[in-house]
PDB file of C-alpha atoms in Angstrom:
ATOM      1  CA  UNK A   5     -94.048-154.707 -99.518  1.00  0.00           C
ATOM      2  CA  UNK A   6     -97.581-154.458-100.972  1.00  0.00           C
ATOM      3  CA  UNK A   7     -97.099-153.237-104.732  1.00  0.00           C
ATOM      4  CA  UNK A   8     -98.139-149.314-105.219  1.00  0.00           C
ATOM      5  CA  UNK A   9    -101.034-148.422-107.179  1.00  0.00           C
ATOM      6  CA  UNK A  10    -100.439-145.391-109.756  1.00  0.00           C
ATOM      7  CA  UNK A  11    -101.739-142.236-108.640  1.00  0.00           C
ATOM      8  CA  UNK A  12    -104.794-141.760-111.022  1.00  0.00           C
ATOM      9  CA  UNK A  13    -105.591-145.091-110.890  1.00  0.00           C
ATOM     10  CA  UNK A  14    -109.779-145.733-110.584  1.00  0.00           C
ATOM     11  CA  UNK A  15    -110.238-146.836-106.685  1.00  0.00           C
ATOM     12  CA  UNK A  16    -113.617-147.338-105.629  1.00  0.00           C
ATOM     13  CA  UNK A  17    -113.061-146.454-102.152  1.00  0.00           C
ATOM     14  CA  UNK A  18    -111.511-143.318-102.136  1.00  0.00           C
ATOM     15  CA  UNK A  19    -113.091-142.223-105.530  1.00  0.00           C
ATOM     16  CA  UNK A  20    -109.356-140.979-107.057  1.00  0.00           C
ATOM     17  CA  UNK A  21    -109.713-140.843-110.815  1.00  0.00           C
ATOM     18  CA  UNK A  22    -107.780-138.639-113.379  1.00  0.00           C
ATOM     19  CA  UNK A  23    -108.112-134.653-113.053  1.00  0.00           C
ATOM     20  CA  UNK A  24    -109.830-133.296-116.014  1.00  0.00           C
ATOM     21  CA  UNK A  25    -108.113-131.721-118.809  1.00  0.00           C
ATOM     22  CA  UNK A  26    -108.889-128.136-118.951  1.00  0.00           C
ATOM     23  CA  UNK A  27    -106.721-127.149-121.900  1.00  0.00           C
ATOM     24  CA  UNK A  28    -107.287-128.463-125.411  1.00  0.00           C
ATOM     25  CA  UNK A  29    -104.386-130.672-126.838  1.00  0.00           C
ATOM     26  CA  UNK A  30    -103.003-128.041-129.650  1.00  0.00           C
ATOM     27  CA  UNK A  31    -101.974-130.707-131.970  1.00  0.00           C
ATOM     28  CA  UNK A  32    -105.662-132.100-132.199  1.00  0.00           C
ATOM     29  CA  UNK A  33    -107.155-131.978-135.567  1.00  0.00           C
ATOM     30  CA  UNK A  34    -109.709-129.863-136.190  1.00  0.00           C
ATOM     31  CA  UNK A  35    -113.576-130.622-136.156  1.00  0.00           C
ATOM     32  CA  UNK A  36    -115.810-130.891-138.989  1.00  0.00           C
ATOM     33  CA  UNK A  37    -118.137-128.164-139.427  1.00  0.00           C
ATOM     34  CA  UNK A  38    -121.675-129.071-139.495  1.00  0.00           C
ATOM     35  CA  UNK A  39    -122.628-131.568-141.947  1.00  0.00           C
ATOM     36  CA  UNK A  40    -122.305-132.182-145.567  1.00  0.00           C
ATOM     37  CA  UNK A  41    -124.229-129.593-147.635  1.00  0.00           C
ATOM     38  CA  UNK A  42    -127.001-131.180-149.848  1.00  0.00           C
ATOM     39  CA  UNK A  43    -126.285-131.814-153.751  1.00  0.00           C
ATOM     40  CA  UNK A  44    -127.990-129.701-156.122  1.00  0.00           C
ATOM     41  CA  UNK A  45    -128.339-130.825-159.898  1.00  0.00           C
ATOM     42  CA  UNK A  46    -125.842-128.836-160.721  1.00  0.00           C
ATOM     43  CA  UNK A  47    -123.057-129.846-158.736  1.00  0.00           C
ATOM     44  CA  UNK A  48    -124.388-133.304-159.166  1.00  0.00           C
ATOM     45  CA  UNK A  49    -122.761-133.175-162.775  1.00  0.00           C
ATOM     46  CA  UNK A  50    -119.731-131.083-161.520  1.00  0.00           C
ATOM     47  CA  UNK A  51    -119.027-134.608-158.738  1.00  0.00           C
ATOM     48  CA  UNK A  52    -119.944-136.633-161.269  1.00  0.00           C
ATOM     49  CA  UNK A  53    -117.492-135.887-163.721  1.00  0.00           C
ATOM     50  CA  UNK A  54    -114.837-134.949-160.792  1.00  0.00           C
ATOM     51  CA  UNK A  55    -115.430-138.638-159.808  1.00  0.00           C
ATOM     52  CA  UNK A  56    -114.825-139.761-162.909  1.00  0.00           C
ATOM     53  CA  UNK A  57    -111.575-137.947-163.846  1.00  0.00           C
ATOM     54  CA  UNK A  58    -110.293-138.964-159.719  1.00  0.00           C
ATOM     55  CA  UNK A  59    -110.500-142.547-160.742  1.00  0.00           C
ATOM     56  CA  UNK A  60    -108.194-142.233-163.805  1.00  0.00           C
ATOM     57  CA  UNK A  61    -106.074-140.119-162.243  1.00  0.00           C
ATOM     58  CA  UNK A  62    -105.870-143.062-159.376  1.00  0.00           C
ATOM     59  CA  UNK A  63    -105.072-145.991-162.098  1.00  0.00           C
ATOM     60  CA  UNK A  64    -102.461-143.525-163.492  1.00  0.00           C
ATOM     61  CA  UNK A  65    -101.122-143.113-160.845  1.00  0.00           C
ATOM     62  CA  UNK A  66    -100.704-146.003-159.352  1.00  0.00           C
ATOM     63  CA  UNK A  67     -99.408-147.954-162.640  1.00  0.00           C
ATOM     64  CA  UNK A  68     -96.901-145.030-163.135  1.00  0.00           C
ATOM     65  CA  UNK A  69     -95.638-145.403-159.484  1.00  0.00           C
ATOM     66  CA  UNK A  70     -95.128-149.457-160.875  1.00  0.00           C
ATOM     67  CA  UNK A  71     -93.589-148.512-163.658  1.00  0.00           C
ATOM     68  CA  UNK A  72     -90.875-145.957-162.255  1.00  0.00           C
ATOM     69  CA  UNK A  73     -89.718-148.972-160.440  1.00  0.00           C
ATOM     70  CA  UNK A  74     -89.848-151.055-163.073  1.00  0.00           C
ATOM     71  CA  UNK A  75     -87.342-148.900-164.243  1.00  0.00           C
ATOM     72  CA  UNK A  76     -84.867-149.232-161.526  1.00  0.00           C
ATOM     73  CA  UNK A  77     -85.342-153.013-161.708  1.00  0.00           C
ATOM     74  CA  UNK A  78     -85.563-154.184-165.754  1.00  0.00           C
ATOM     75  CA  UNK A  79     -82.086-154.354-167.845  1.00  0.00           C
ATOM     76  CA  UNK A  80     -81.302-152.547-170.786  1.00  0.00           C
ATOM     77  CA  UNK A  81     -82.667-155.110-173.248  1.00  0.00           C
ATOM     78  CA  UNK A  82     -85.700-155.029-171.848  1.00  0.00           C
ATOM     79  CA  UNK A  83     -86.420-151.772-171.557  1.00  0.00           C
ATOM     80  CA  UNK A  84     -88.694-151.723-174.965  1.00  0.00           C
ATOM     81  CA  UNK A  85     -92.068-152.598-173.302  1.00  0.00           C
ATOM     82  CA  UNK A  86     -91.634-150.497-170.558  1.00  0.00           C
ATOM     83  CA  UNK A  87     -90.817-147.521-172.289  1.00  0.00           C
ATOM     84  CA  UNK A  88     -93.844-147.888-174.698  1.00  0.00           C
ATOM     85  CA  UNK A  89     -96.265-148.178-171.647  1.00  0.00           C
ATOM     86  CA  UNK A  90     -94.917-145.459-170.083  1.00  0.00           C
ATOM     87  CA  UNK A  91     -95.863-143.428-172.976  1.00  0.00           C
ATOM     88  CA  UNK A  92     -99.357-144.090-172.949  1.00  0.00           C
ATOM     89  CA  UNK A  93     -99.471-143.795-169.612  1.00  0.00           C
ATOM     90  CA  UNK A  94     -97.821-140.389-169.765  1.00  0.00           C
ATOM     91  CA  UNK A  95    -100.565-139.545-172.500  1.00  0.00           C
ATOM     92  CA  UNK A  96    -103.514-140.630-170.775  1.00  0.00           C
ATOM     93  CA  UNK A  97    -102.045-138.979-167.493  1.00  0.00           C
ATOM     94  CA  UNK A  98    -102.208-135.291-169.021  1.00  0.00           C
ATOM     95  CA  UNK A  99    -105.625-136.072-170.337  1.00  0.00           C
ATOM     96  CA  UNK A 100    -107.075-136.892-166.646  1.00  0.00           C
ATOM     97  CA  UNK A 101    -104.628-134.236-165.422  1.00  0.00           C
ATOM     98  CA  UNK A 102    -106.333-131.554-168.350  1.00  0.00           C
ATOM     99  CA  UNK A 103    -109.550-132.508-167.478  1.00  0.00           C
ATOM    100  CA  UNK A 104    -109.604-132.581-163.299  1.00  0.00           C
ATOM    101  CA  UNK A 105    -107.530-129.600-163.792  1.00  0.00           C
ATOM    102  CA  UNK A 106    -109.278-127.500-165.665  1.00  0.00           C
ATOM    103  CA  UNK A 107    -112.795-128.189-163.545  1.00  0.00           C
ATOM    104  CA  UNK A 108    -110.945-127.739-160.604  1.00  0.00           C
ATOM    105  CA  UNK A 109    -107.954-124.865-161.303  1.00  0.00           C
ATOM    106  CA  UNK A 110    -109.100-122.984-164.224  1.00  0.00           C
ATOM    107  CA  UNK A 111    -107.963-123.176-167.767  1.00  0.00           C
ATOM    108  CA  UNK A 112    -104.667-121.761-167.564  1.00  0.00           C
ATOM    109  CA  UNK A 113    -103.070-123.905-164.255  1.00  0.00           C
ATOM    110  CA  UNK A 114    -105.299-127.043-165.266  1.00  0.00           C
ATOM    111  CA  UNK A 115    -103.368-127.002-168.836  1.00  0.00           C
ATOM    112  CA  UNK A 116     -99.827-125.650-167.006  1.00  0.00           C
ATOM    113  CA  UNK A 117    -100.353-129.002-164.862  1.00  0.00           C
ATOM    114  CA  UNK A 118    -101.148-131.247-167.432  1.00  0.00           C
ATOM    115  CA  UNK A 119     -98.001-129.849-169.592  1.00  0.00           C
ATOM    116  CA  UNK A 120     -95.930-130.298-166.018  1.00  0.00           C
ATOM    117  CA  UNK A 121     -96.608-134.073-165.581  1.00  0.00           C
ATOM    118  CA  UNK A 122     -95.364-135.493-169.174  1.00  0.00           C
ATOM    119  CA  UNK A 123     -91.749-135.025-167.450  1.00  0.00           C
ATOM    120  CA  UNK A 124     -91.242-138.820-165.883  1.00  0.00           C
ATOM    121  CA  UNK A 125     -90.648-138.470-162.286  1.00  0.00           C
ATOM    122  CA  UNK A 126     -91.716-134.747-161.629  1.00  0.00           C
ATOM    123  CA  UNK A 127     -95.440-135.542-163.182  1.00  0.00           C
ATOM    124  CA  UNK A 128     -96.119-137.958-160.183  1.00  0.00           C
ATOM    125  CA  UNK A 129     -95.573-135.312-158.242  1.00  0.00           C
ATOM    126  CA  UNK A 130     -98.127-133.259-160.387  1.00  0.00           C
ATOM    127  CA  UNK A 131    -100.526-136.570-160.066  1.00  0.00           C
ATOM    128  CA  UNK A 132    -100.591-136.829-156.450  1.00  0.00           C
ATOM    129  CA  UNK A 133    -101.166-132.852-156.546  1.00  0.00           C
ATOM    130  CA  UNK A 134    -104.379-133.040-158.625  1.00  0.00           C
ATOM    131  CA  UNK A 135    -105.428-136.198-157.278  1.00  0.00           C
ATOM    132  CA  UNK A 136    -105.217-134.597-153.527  1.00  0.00           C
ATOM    133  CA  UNK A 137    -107.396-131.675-154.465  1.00  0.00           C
ATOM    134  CA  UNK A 138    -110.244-133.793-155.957  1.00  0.00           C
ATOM    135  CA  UNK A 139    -110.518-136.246-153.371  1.00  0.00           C
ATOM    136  CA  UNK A 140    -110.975-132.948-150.918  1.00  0.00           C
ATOM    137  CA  UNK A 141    -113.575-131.614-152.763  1.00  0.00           C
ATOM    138  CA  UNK A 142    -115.654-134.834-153.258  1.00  0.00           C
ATOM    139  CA  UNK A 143    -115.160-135.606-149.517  1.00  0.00           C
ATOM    140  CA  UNK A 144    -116.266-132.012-148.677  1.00  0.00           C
ATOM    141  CA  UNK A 145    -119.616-132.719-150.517  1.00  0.00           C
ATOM    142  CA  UNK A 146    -119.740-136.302-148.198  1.00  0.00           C
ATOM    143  CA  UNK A 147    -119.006-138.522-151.040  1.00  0.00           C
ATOM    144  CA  UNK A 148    -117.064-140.911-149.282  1.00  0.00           C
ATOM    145  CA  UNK A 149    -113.414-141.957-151.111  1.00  0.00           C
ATOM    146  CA  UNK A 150    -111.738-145.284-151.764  1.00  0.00           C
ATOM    147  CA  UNK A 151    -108.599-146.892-153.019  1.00  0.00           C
ATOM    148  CA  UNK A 152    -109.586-146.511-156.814  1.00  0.00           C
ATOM    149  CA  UNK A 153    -111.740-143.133-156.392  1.00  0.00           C
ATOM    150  CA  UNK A 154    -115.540-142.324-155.824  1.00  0.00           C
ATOM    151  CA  UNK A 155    -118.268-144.458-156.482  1.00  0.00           C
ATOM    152  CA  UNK A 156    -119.805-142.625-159.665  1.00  0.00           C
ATOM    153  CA  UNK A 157    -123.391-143.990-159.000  1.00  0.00           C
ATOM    154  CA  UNK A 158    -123.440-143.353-155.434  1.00  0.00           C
ATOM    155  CA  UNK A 159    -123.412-139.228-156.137  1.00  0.00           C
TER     156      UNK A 159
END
């Protein structure tokens, strides 16, 4: 018994080929809107410094999520180093987290953030948060994003 075909399949003599698909699948993203808006000198500064603050608040982010598993993994005696790196970290994350916040937020939630994320687990949280909403607004302006942030000299 000669195998069967499926039903859609391309066949050159009777032309059969998929129907078209007249609805649109619901769960498709949505399209971008035009292109990316040109850079004044203004906002050049504003991307600039939004670039700059992204990429600390990537390398703070990413030693933090290190070092809260360091902490599930180091015994007690050892515990010294850790804990004095995660200080600093915790410091230079809520000046990153300040600074991207305010620019971004306002005054008010850019400083409630940056107070937010000295608690250990709950400020990666507040990170990730921050982090999120620069990377959208650098990719709105086309500034294409990598694993460490934004190219600074590229804006």
């Amino acid at each position: 018994m000669p195998r069967q075909r499926h039903r859609y399949a391309h066949d050159p003599i009777t032309m059969n080929s998929p129907p078209s698909n007249p609805t649109p699948n619901p769960y498709q993203p949505p399209l971008a809107q035009g292109r990316p808006q040109a850079i004044s000198s203004g906002q050049r500064e504003f991307l600039r410094a939004i670039a700059g603050h992204q990429k600390g608040l990537r390398v703070c982010l990413l030693a933090r999520a290190v070092l809260e598993l360091g902490f599930l993994s180091v015994y007690q005696q050892h515990l010294e180093p850790i804990l004095i790196t995660e200080a600093v970290l915790i410091l230079a994350t809520v000046y990153f987290v300040a600074r991207a916040g305010v620019r971004l937020y306002g005054r008010f939630s850019g400083y409630y953030y940056a107070f937010v994320s000295i608690t250990p687990f709950l400020g990666i949280f507040i990170l990730m948060t921050v982090n999120r909403a620069t990377t959208l607004v650098l990719r709105h302006h086309g500034i294409y994003v990598g694993l460490l942030g934004a190219v600074r000299s590229e804006i």
